Amino acid sequence: MPTKDDRRLRIGVLGCGQIAQAAHFESCTKARNADLFAICDVADDLRERMRWAHDPRKSFASYEAMLADPDVDAVVIATADAYHVPASLQALDAGKHVLCEKPVAATVEDAEKLSRAVARTGLVFQVGHMKRFDAGLQAAKAFVDDEMGDLAALKAWYCDSTHRYAMTDAVQPLIVSSAKARKPAGNPKADLRRYYMLAHGSHLLDTARYFGGEIVSVQARLSERAGMFCWFVDVEYAGGALGHLDLTIAVRMDWHEGFQLYGQNGSVVGKTYNPWYFKTSDVEIFHERDAVTRRPLGADGHFYRRQVEGFADTILNGAPMLGATAEDGVASVRAMVAVARSVEERRTVRLAEVSGGL
Ligand SMILES: NC(=O)c1ccc[n+]([C@@H]2O[C@H](COP(=O)([O-])OP(=O)(O)OC[C@H]3O[C@@H](n4cnc5c(N)ncnc54)[C@H](O)[C@@H]3O)[C@@H](O)[C@H]2O)c1
């Protein structure tokens, strides 16, 4: 059994689908300061199997009933994107803290509505950008904040692999599905530009903002050739740095994700692995002061569990939020929409001017 603190956050997970099975159930169970207190799914067969497998204290067919339970402190929203905003608003209305899967919304207006609700309630709201809990990225971020000085330029890339399912099938638990699962109407993969940006671009843009700060404008081009979608995005940061982002789905090679930062007092080069290997990024930080490169090990690569622990620490102990906030979620949605507009209209697009969705 994992070692547990005396004070623990009682979490209810909405959704017993793929991401709950591969990440959130185990994360809540293993977290030192949280419990998998409840699970919820409308699909009775799926929920029953998950109840037997993960042994939560309670199990609900109705989300409303889970939210009405005074013993549930917080919820993890592990559903399709289209339900993120309504399910988060319901939870906030019920006085529950929220850890919501990414992307937080698919339109600027929805993201802003949610962000206003978060501000109104004062509850903790975190977006499931678990890469912010990768110890390699955290070490790079600490260097950026404490030592690096001015950032001149940043490059970041996120390239899914044509072999990704062979990789993930080999390491993930066998995912159980149900014909009774609630899914939004239509096929989310009918529009691949939109689907790839929401599913993968949201991660890249969050990483770009994590290191570089606010993005002012983007100029993006998209190449659709040989079954590949390749976005090259020139970024202007509020702090004056230049950015270049590469989102490619899918490259004919291994999973290819990473970043480079060129700063006044040093540089960082990072290589990130497919998340399901639970392996901390290889991050090399060159310190100009002593001309030495340091590379943290990050033995604990369970970003999803670390994300739950960070969320619980903020709620239980008022610890600073290490994850992405509702405002980060809004900024990511604005950035994704701006990239889409820039491709369509072949011009530089300022994030402040965009509205609507992808
Ligand atoms: N952070 C990551 O690394 C990562 C990786 C993969 C997916 N995701 C995110 O996870 C989300 C998709 O999760 P999934 O593939 O597990 O979804 P899914 O559709 O497979 O499962 C969601 C489950 O929630 C249930 N559900 C939905 N609304 C409900 C309601 N109101 N009441 C009760 N049950 C309800 C459904 O019946 C379904 O079983 C997406 O937002 C995606 O972006 C994140």
Tab-separated table of C-alpha atoms and ligand atoms in Angstrom:
chain	number	residue	atom	x	y	z
A	1	MET	CA	0.000	0.000	0.000
A	2	PRO	CA	1.177	3.551	-0.695
A	3	THR	CA	2.190	5.683	2.288
A	4	LYS	CA	-0.615	8.084	3.129
A	5	ASP	CA	-0.791	11.372	5.050
A	6	ASP	CA	-3.355	11.684	7.840
A	7	ARG	CA	-5.140	14.556	6.077
A	8	ARG	CA	-6.237	13.595	2.588
A	9	LEU	CA	-8.381	15.104	-0.143
A	10	ARG	CA	-11.438	12.990	-0.939
A	11	ILE	CA	-11.649	12.963	-4.721
A	12	GLY	CA	-14.524	11.897	-6.945
A	13	VAL	CA	-13.572	11.052	-10.519
A	14	LEU	CA	-16.165	11.829	-13.202
A	15	GLY	CA	-15.780	9.359	-16.059
A	16	CYS	CA	-14.475	5.796	-16.013
A	17	GLY	CA	-13.049	5.939	-19.537
A	18	GLN	CA	-9.551	5.717	-20.974
A	19	ILE	CA	-7.822	8.553	-19.130
A	20	ALA	CA	-9.395	7.624	-15.782
A	21	GLN	CA	-8.283	4.002	-16.207
A	22	ALA	CA	-4.788	4.831	-17.447
A	23	ALA	CA	-4.044	7.718	-15.080
A	24	HIS	CA	-6.526	9.147	-12.593
A	25	PHE	CA	-7.751	6.106	-10.663
A	26	GLU	CA	-4.229	4.949	-9.901
A	27	SER	CA	-3.027	8.515	-9.252
A	28	CYS	CA	-5.718	9.188	-6.661
A	29	THR	CA	-5.137	5.802	-5.032
A	30	LYS	CA	-1.359	6.255	-4.834
A	31	ALA	CA	-1.339	9.967	-3.925
A	32	ARG	CA	0.077	10.503	-0.436
A	33	ASN	CA	-2.454	13.253	0.335
A	34	ALA	CA	-5.606	12.136	-1.522
A	35	ASP	CA	-7.967	9.193	-1.825
A	36	LEU	CA	-9.999	7.800	-4.679
A	37	PHE	CA	-13.143	8.417	-2.668
A	38	ALA	CA	-15.746	8.107	-5.444
A	39	ILE	CA	-16.134	7.239	-9.081
A	40	CYS	CA	-18.964	8.176	-11.421
A	41	ASP	CA	-20.127	7.013	-14.823
A	42	VAL	CA	-23.504	6.644	-16.499
A	43	ALA	CA	-22.324	3.356	-18.038
A	44	ASP	CA	-23.288	0.794	-15.384
A	45	ASP	CA	-21.152	-2.059	-16.755
A	46	LEU	CA	-18.019	0.072	-16.943
A	47	ARG	CA	-18.565	1.701	-13.566
A	48	GLU	CA	-19.102	-1.699	-11.900
A	49	ARG	CA	-15.874	-3.093	-13.336
A	50	MET	CA	-13.985	-0.039	-12.190
A	51	ARG	CA	-15.557	-0.254	-8.741
A	52	TRP	CA	-14.281	-3.820	-8.362
A	53	ALA	CA	-10.869	-2.965	-9.747
A	54	HIS	CA	-10.206	0.278	-7.859
A	55	ASP	CA	-12.318	-0.053	-4.713
A	56	PRO	CA	-13.473	3.549	-4.197
A	57	ARG	CA	-15.551	4.217	-1.082
A	58	LYS	CA	-18.552	5.225	-3.223
A	59	SER	CA	-19.739	4.780	-6.783
A	60	PHE	CA	-22.324	6.940	-8.571
A	61	ALA	CA	-24.310	6.618	-11.787
A	62	SER	CA	-25.357	10.258	-11.473
A	63	TYR	CA	-22.895	13.159	-11.477
A	64	GLU	CA	-25.453	15.299	-9.638
A	65	ALA	CA	-25.590	12.717	-6.853
A	66	MET	CA	-21.785	12.653	-6.556
A	67	LEU	CA	-21.706	16.447	-6.375
A	68	ALA	CA	-24.419	16.414	-3.697
A	69	ASP	CA	-22.281	14.183	-1.460
A	70	PRO	CA	-20.782	16.423	1.254
A	71	ASP	CA	-17.895	13.983	1.745
A	72	VAL	CA	-16.569	14.624	-1.782
A	73	ASP	CA	-14.068	17.502	-1.532
A	74	ALA	CA	-13.004	17.746	-5.158
A	75	VAL	CA	-13.612	16.212	-8.568
A	76	VAL	CA	-11.425	15.123	-11.437
A	77	ILE	CA	-13.198	15.672	-14.764
A	78	ALA	CA	-12.113	12.831	-17.013
A	79	THR	CA	-14.603	13.084	-19.862
A	80	ALA	CA	-14.646	14.116	-23.504
A	81	ASP	CA	-13.627	17.753	-24.143
A	82	ALA	CA	-17.183	18.892	-24.880
A	83	TYR	CA	-18.228	18.183	-21.270
A	84	HIS	CA	-15.320	19.956	-19.552
A	85	VAL	CA	-16.953	23.357	-19.153
A	86	PRO	CA	-20.489	22.269	-18.144
A	87	ALA	CA	-19.173	19.605	-15.751
A	88	SER	CA	-16.690	22.065	-14.200
A	89	LEU	CA	-19.384	24.735	-13.759
A	90	GLN	CA	-21.651	22.195	-12.068
A	91	ALA	CA	-18.869	21.175	-9.694
A	92	LEU	CA	-17.993	24.765	-8.802
A	93	ASP	CA	-21.682	25.494	-8.165
A	94	ALA	CA	-21.712	22.543	-5.783
A	95	GLY	CA	-18.674	23.953	-3.947
A	96	LYS	CA	-16.187	21.343	-5.190
A	97	HIS	CA	-12.602	22.014	-6.238
A	98	VAL	CA	-11.848	20.862	-9.791
A	99	LEU	CA	-9.002	19.180	-11.635
A	100	CYS	CA	-10.213	19.196	-15.248
A	101	GLU	CA	-8.625	17.373	-18.144
A	102	LYS	CA	-7.155	19.461	-20.944
A	103	PRO	CA	-8.085	21.305	-23.101
A	104	VAL	CA	-10.213	23.259	-20.690
A	105	ALA	CA	-12.588	24.383	-23.464
A	106	ALA	CA	-12.891	24.537	-27.231
A	107	THR	CA	-13.947	28.193	-27.470
A	108	VAL	CA	-12.597	31.394	-25.980
A	109	GLU	CA	-16.039	32.326	-24.615
A	110	ASP	CA	-16.502	29.007	-22.812
A	111	ALA	CA	-13.019	29.175	-21.308
A	112	GLU	CA	-13.632	32.728	-20.099
A	113	LYS	CA	-17.009	31.852	-18.642
A	114	LEU	CA	-15.362	29.080	-16.654
A	115	SER	CA	-12.513	31.309	-15.543
A	116	ARG	CA	-15.013	33.899	-14.263
A	117	ALA	CA	-16.861	31.189	-12.317
A	118	VAL	CA	-13.581	30.058	-10.746
A	119	ALA	CA	-12.780	33.618	-9.685
A	120	ARG	CA	-16.286	34.060	-8.267
A	121	THR	CA	-16.217	30.904	-6.157
A	122	GLY	CA	-12.609	31.123	-4.969
A	123	LEU	CA	-12.328	27.349	-5.342
A	124	VAL	CA	-9.170	25.672	-6.625
A	125	PHE	CA	-9.316	24.903	-10.332
A	126	GLN	CA	-6.455	23.180	-12.115
A	127	VAL	CA	-6.175	22.100	-15.748
A	128	GLY	CA	-4.767	18.621	-16.326
A	129	HIS	CA	-1.529	19.732	-17.945
A	130	MET	CA	0.432	17.023	-16.174
A	131	LYS	CA	3.690	17.976	-17.942
A	132	ARG	CA	3.988	20.791	-15.401
A	133	PHE	CA	4.605	17.955	-12.891
A	134	ASP	CA	7.478	16.444	-14.902
A	135	ALA	CA	10.480	16.952	-12.596
A	136	GLY	CA	12.664	17.763	-15.619
A	137	LEU	CA	10.371	20.550	-16.768
A	138	GLN	CA	10.069	21.742	-13.177
A	139	ALA	CA	13.879	21.972	-12.883
A	140	ALA	CA	14.022	23.928	-16.133
A	141	LYS	CA	11.262	26.233	-14.911
A	142	ALA	CA	13.108	26.855	-11.629
A	143	PHE	CA	16.213	27.784	-13.637
A	144	VAL	CA	14.152	30.137	-15.826
A	145	ASP	CA	12.644	31.840	-12.783
A	146	ASP	CA	15.712	31.999	-10.535
A	147	GLU	CA	18.849	32.159	-12.625
A	148	MET	CA	18.459	32.342	-16.378
A	149	GLY	CA	17.849	36.089	-16.684
A	150	ASP	CA	16.481	37.333	-19.983
A	151	LEU	CA	15.081	34.708	-22.303
A	152	ALA	CA	16.164	35.409	-25.863
A	153	ALA	CA	14.434	32.555	-27.636
A	154	LEU	CA	12.545	29.321	-27.143
A	155	LYS	CA	11.918	26.384	-29.415
A	156	ALA	CA	9.473	23.633	-28.504
A	157	TRP	CA	8.264	20.666	-30.467
A	158	TYR	CA	5.598	18.022	-29.952
A	159	CYS	CA	5.534	15.333	-32.605
A	160	ASP	CA	3.332	12.318	-32.128
A	161	SER	CA	4.618	9.098	-33.666
A	162	THR	CA	2.920	6.824	-36.182
A	163	HIS	CA	3.949	4.042	-33.766
A	164	ARG	CA	2.397	5.603	-30.691
A	165	TYR	CA	-0.354	3.005	-30.231
A	166	ALA	CA	2.154	0.147	-30.372
A	167	MET	CA	4.082	2.004	-27.673
A	168	THR	CA	1.140	2.847	-25.433
A	169	ASP	CA	-0.634	-0.509	-25.845
A	170	ALA	CA	2.528	-2.164	-24.563
A	171	VAL	CA	2.621	-0.191	-21.320
A	172	GLN	CA	-0.920	0.965	-20.487
A	173	PRO	CA	-3.412	-1.221	-18.645
A	174	LEU	CA	-5.940	-2.883	-20.929
A	175	ILE	CA	-8.591	-0.184	-21.376
A	176	VAL	CA	-12.177	-1.303	-20.808
A	177	SER	CA	-14.884	0.431	-22.816
A	178	SER	CA	-18.680	0.383	-22.795
A	179	ALA	CA	-21.323	0.819	-25.462
A	180	LYS	CA	-23.268	2.739	-22.817
A	181	ALA	CA	-20.585	5.414	-22.320
A	182	ARG	CA	-21.782	8.988	-22.811
A	183	LYS	CA	-20.049	10.608	-25.789
A	184	PRO	CA	-20.736	13.883	-27.582
A	185	ALA	CA	-22.613	13.555	-30.874
A	186	GLY	CA	-20.461	13.206	-33.970
A	187	ASN	CA	-16.985	11.873	-34.536
A	188	PRO	CA	-14.335	14.052	-32.855
A	189	LYS	CA	-11.795	12.888	-35.464
A	190	ALA	CA	-13.973	14.074	-38.377
A	191	ASP	CA	-12.013	17.350	-38.374
A	192	LEU	CA	-8.388	16.377	-37.803
A	193	ARG	CA	-7.021	19.932	-37.714
A	194	ARG	CA	-9.331	20.689	-34.824
A	195	TYR	CA	-8.839	17.323	-33.106
A	196	TYR	CA	-5.028	17.403	-33.230
A	197	MET	CA	-4.873	20.986	-32.002
A	198	LEU	CA	-7.182	20.302	-29.050
A	199	ALA	CA	-5.655	16.948	-28.121
A	200	HIS	CA	-1.960	17.664	-28.739
A	201	GLY	CA	-1.538	21.368	-29.508
A	202	SER	CA	-2.961	22.191	-26.073
A	203	HIS	CA	0.031	20.429	-24.474
A	204	LEU	CA	2.579	22.189	-26.697
A	205	LEU	CA	1.083	25.631	-26.120
A	206	ASP	CA	0.964	25.092	-22.377
A	207	THR	CA	4.638	24.103	-22.344
A	208	ALA	CA	5.461	27.156	-24.479
A	209	ARG	CA	3.682	29.413	-21.983
A	210	TYR	CA	5.112	27.606	-18.942
A	211	PHE	CA	8.635	28.576	-19.959
A	212	GLY	CA	8.156	31.705	-22.043
A	213	GLY	CA	5.249	33.455	-20.330
A	214	GLU	CA	2.428	35.247	-22.098
A	215	ILE	CA	2.148	34.867	-25.853
A	216	VAL	CA	1.158	38.071	-27.642
A	217	SER	CA	0.803	36.902	-31.233
A	218	VAL	CA	1.378	33.944	-33.513
A	219	GLN	CA	2.100	33.467	-37.169
A	220	ALA	CA	1.386	29.891	-38.186
A	221	ARG	CA	1.685	27.785	-41.290
A	222	LEU	CA	0.307	24.296	-41.747
A	223	SER	CA	1.622	21.657	-44.098
A	224	GLU	CA	-0.682	18.725	-44.778
A	225	ARG	CA	1.372	16.259	-46.785
A	226	ALA	CA	1.822	12.519	-46.851
A	227	GLY	CA	-0.737	12.090	-44.098
A	228	MET	CA	1.128	14.448	-41.780
A	229	PHE	CA	-0.196	17.635	-40.217
A	230	CYS	CA	2.734	19.923	-39.483
A	231	TRP	CA	2.201	23.310	-37.857
A	232	PHE	CA	5.176	25.663	-37.666
A	233	VAL	CA	4.330	28.595	-35.437
A	234	ASP	CA	6.350	31.776	-34.918
A	235	VAL	CA	5.559	33.210	-31.513
A	236	GLU	CA	5.980	36.689	-30.086
A	237	TYR	CA	6.181	36.714	-26.283
A	238	ALA	CA	5.133	39.625	-24.086
A	239	GLY	CA	8.620	39.546	-22.547
A	240	GLY	CA	10.207	40.137	-25.951
A	241	ALA	CA	11.539	36.622	-26.583
A	242	LEU	CA	11.102	34.844	-29.896
A	243	GLY	CA	9.469	31.460	-30.021
A	244	HIS	CA	9.205	28.719	-32.599
A	245	LEU	CA	6.776	25.853	-32.080
A	246	ASP	CA	6.469	22.661	-34.115
A	247	LEU	CA	3.360	20.507	-33.785
A	248	THR	CA	3.533	17.502	-36.094
A	249	ILE	CA	1.077	14.617	-36.100
A	250	ALA	CA	2.471	12.115	-36.792
A	251	VAL	CA	6.174	11.790	-37.539
A	252	ARG	CA	7.626	8.596	-39.013
A	253	MET	CA	9.988	8.055	-36.106
A	254	ASP	CA	9.909	7.682	-32.344
A	255	TRP	CA	7.829	10.052	-30.207
A	256	HIS	CA	9.648	13.371	-30.623
A	257	GLU	CA	9.009	16.071	-28.040
A	258	GLY	CA	11.257	18.626	-26.406
A	259	PHE	CA	12.425	22.204	-26.028
A	260	GLN	CA	15.396	24.537	-26.085
A	261	LEU	CA	15.738	27.764	-24.150
A	262	TYR	CA	18.450	30.341	-24.790
A	263	GLY	CA	18.859	32.698	-21.845
A	264	GLN	CA	21.223	35.341	-20.552
A	265	ASN	CA	22.834	33.158	-17.872
A	266	GLY	CA	22.457	29.768	-19.432
A	267	SER	CA	20.571	27.458	-21.741
A	268	VAL	CA	18.328	24.434	-21.414
A	269	VAL	CA	17.787	21.491	-23.732
A	270	GLY	CA	14.992	19.039	-22.941
A	271	LYS	CA	13.818	15.738	-24.372
A	272	THR	CA	10.392	14.545	-23.283
A	273	TYR	CA	9.162	10.947	-23.575
A	274	ASN	CA	5.745	9.617	-24.461
A	275	PRO	CA	3.926	10.230	-21.162
A	276	TRP	CA	2.810	6.628	-20.732
A	277	TYR	CA	6.393	5.581	-20.066
A	278	PHE	CA	6.205	7.658	-16.870
A	279	LYS	CA	9.762	8.790	-17.494
A	280	THR	CA	10.938	12.227	-16.447
A	281	SER	CA	12.237	14.352	-19.330
A	282	ASP	CA	15.994	14.413	-19.940
A	283	VAL	CA	16.773	18.049	-19.202
A	284	GLU	CA	20.256	19.527	-19.424
A	285	ILE	CA	20.721	22.918	-17.847
A	286	PHE	CA	23.910	24.758	-18.733
A	287	HIS	CA	24.890	27.321	-16.089
A	288	GLU	CA	27.017	30.083	-17.553
A	289	ARG	CA	28.330	31.043	-14.070
A	290	ASP	CA	30.428	27.891	-13.681
A	291	ALA	CA	30.196	26.511	-17.205
A	292	VAL	CA	28.683	23.280	-15.879
A	293	THR	CA	25.755	21.322	-17.266
A	294	ARG	CA	23.389	19.752	-14.721
A	295	ARG	CA	20.834	17.053	-15.449
A	296	PRO	CA	18.245	16.080	-12.821
A	297	LEU	CA	17.297	12.408	-12.575
A	298	GLY	CA	13.648	12.842	-11.630
A	299	ALA	CA	13.302	9.279	-10.419
A	300	ASP	CA	9.587	9.733	-9.782
A	301	GLY	CA	8.131	10.086	-13.272
A	302	HIS	CA	4.468	9.651	-12.320
A	303	PHE	CA	3.351	13.089	-13.560
A	304	TYR	CA	-0.321	12.180	-13.170
A	305	ARG	CA	0.034	11.226	-9.507
A	306	ARG	CA	2.270	14.226	-8.858
A	307	GLN	CA	-0.404	16.428	-10.463
A	308	VAL	CA	-3.057	15.083	-8.050
A	309	GLU	CA	-0.670	15.603	-5.102
A	310	GLY	CA	-0.001	19.187	-6.161
A	311	PHE	CA	-3.722	19.838	-6.531
A	312	ALA	CA	-4.405	18.378	-3.067
A	313	ASP	CA	-1.517	20.333	-1.500
A	314	THR	CA	-2.973	23.590	-2.804
A	315	ILE	CA	-6.413	22.763	-1.418
A	316	LEU	CA	-5.352	21.254	1.907
A	317	ASN	CA	-2.362	23.425	2.748
A	318	GLY	CA	-2.653	26.529	0.571
A	319	ALA	CA	0.532	25.526	-1.270
A	320	PRO	CA	1.240	27.565	-4.409
A	321	MET	CA	-0.519	26.149	-7.451
A	322	LEU	CA	2.086	24.354	-9.562
A	323	GLY	CA	-0.377	23.308	-12.250
A	324	ALA	CA	-2.112	25.285	-14.959
A	325	THR	CA	-4.806	27.657	-13.687
A	326	ALA	CA	-8.142	28.548	-15.286
A	327	GLU	CA	-6.422	31.652	-16.684
A	328	ASP	CA	-3.699	29.468	-18.190
A	329	GLY	CA	-6.526	27.439	-19.708
A	330	VAL	CA	-8.037	30.560	-21.280
A	331	ALA	CA	-4.653	31.614	-22.646
A	332	SER	CA	-4.077	28.167	-24.170
A	333	VAL	CA	-7.483	28.226	-25.857
A	334	ARG	CA	-6.782	31.733	-27.194
A	335	ALA	CA	-3.428	30.527	-28.513
A	336	MET	CA	-4.965	27.472	-30.208
A	337	VAL	CA	-7.662	29.607	-31.827
A	338	ALA	CA	-5.070	32.183	-32.898
A	339	VAL	CA	-2.968	29.470	-34.555
A	340	ALA	CA	-6.034	28.201	-36.437
A	341	ARG	CA	-6.978	31.723	-37.581
A	342	SER	CA	-3.424	32.466	-38.610
A	343	VAL	CA	-3.356	29.361	-40.816
A	344	GLU	CA	-6.743	30.170	-42.367
A	345	GLU	CA	-6.061	33.873	-42.934
A	346	ARG	CA	-2.301	33.698	-43.604
A	347	ARG	CA	-1.454	36.524	-41.244
A	348	THR	CA	-0.079	37.253	-37.804
A	349	VAL	CA	-2.873	36.978	-35.241
A	350	ARG	CA	-2.849	38.615	-31.821
A	351	LEU	CA	-4.260	36.453	-29.043
A	352	ALA	CA	-6.190	39.412	-27.598
A	353	GLU	CA	-8.235	39.747	-30.804
A	354	VAL	CA	-9.509	36.180	-31.198
A	355	SER	CA	-12.974	34.917	-30.396
A	356	GLY	CA	-14.936	31.753	-31.116
A	357	GLY	CA	-13.456	28.313	-31.362
A	358	LEU	CA	-11.456	25.951	-33.469
B	1	LIG	N1	-3.512	14.569	-19.994
B	1	LIG	C1	-3.336	13.572	-20.833
B	1	LIG	O1	-2.252	13.066	-21.010
B	1	LIG	C2	-4.511	13.036	-21.587
B	1	LIG	C3	-4.367	11.877	-22.358
B	1	LIG	C4	-5.489	11.372	-23.002
B	1	LIG	C5	-6.714	12.021	-22.896
B	1	LIG	N2	-6.800	13.162	-22.163
B	1	LIG	C6	-8.088	13.903	-22.066
B	1	LIG	O2	-9.042	13.058	-21.461
B	1	LIG	C7	-10.314	13.343	-22.019
B	1	LIG	C8	-10.935	12.109	-22.625
B	1	LIG	O3	-11.049	11.131	-21.692
B	1	LIG	P1	-11.469	9.666	-22.123
B	1	LIG	O4	-10.861	9.309	-23.422
B	1	LIG	O5	-11.202	8.817	-20.951
B	1	LIG	O6	-13.050	9.872	-22.349
B	1	LIG	P2	-14.143	8.747	-22.592
B	1	LIG	O7	-15.209	9.406	-23.399
B	1	LIG	O8	-13.519	7.471	-23.016
B	1	LIG	O9	-14.692	8.455	-21.104
B	1	LIG	C9	-15.452	9.379	-20.402
B	1	LIG	C10	-16.476	8.643	-19.549
B	1	LIG	O10	-17.239	9.632	-18.852
B	1	LIG	C11	-18.581	9.239	-18.802
B	1	LIG	N3	-19.403	10.452	-18.674
B	1	LIG	C12	-19.385	11.543	-19.466
B	1	LIG	N4	-20.243	12.466	-19.001
B	1	LIG	C13	-20.806	11.939	-17.891
B	1	LIG	C14	-21.785	12.415	-16.962
B	1	LIG	N5	-22.321	13.635	-17.056
B	1	LIG	N6	-22.129	11.618	-15.944
B	1	LIG	C15	-21.589	10.397	-15.796
B	1	LIG	N7	-20.666	9.884	-16.646
B	1	LIG	C16	-20.283	10.647	-17.675
B	1	LIG	C17	-18.844	8.508	-20.095
B	1	LIG	O11	-19.915	7.597	-19.985
B	1	LIG	C18	-17.483	7.822	-20.363
B	1	LIG	O12	-17.471	6.489	-19.909
B	1	LIG	C19	-10.123	14.357	-23.121
B	1	LIG	O13	-10.463	15.627	-22.641
B	1	LIG	C20	-8.645	14.259	-23.422
B	1	LIG	O14	-8.110	15.463	-23.909
B	1	LIG	C21	-5.726	13.659	-21.508
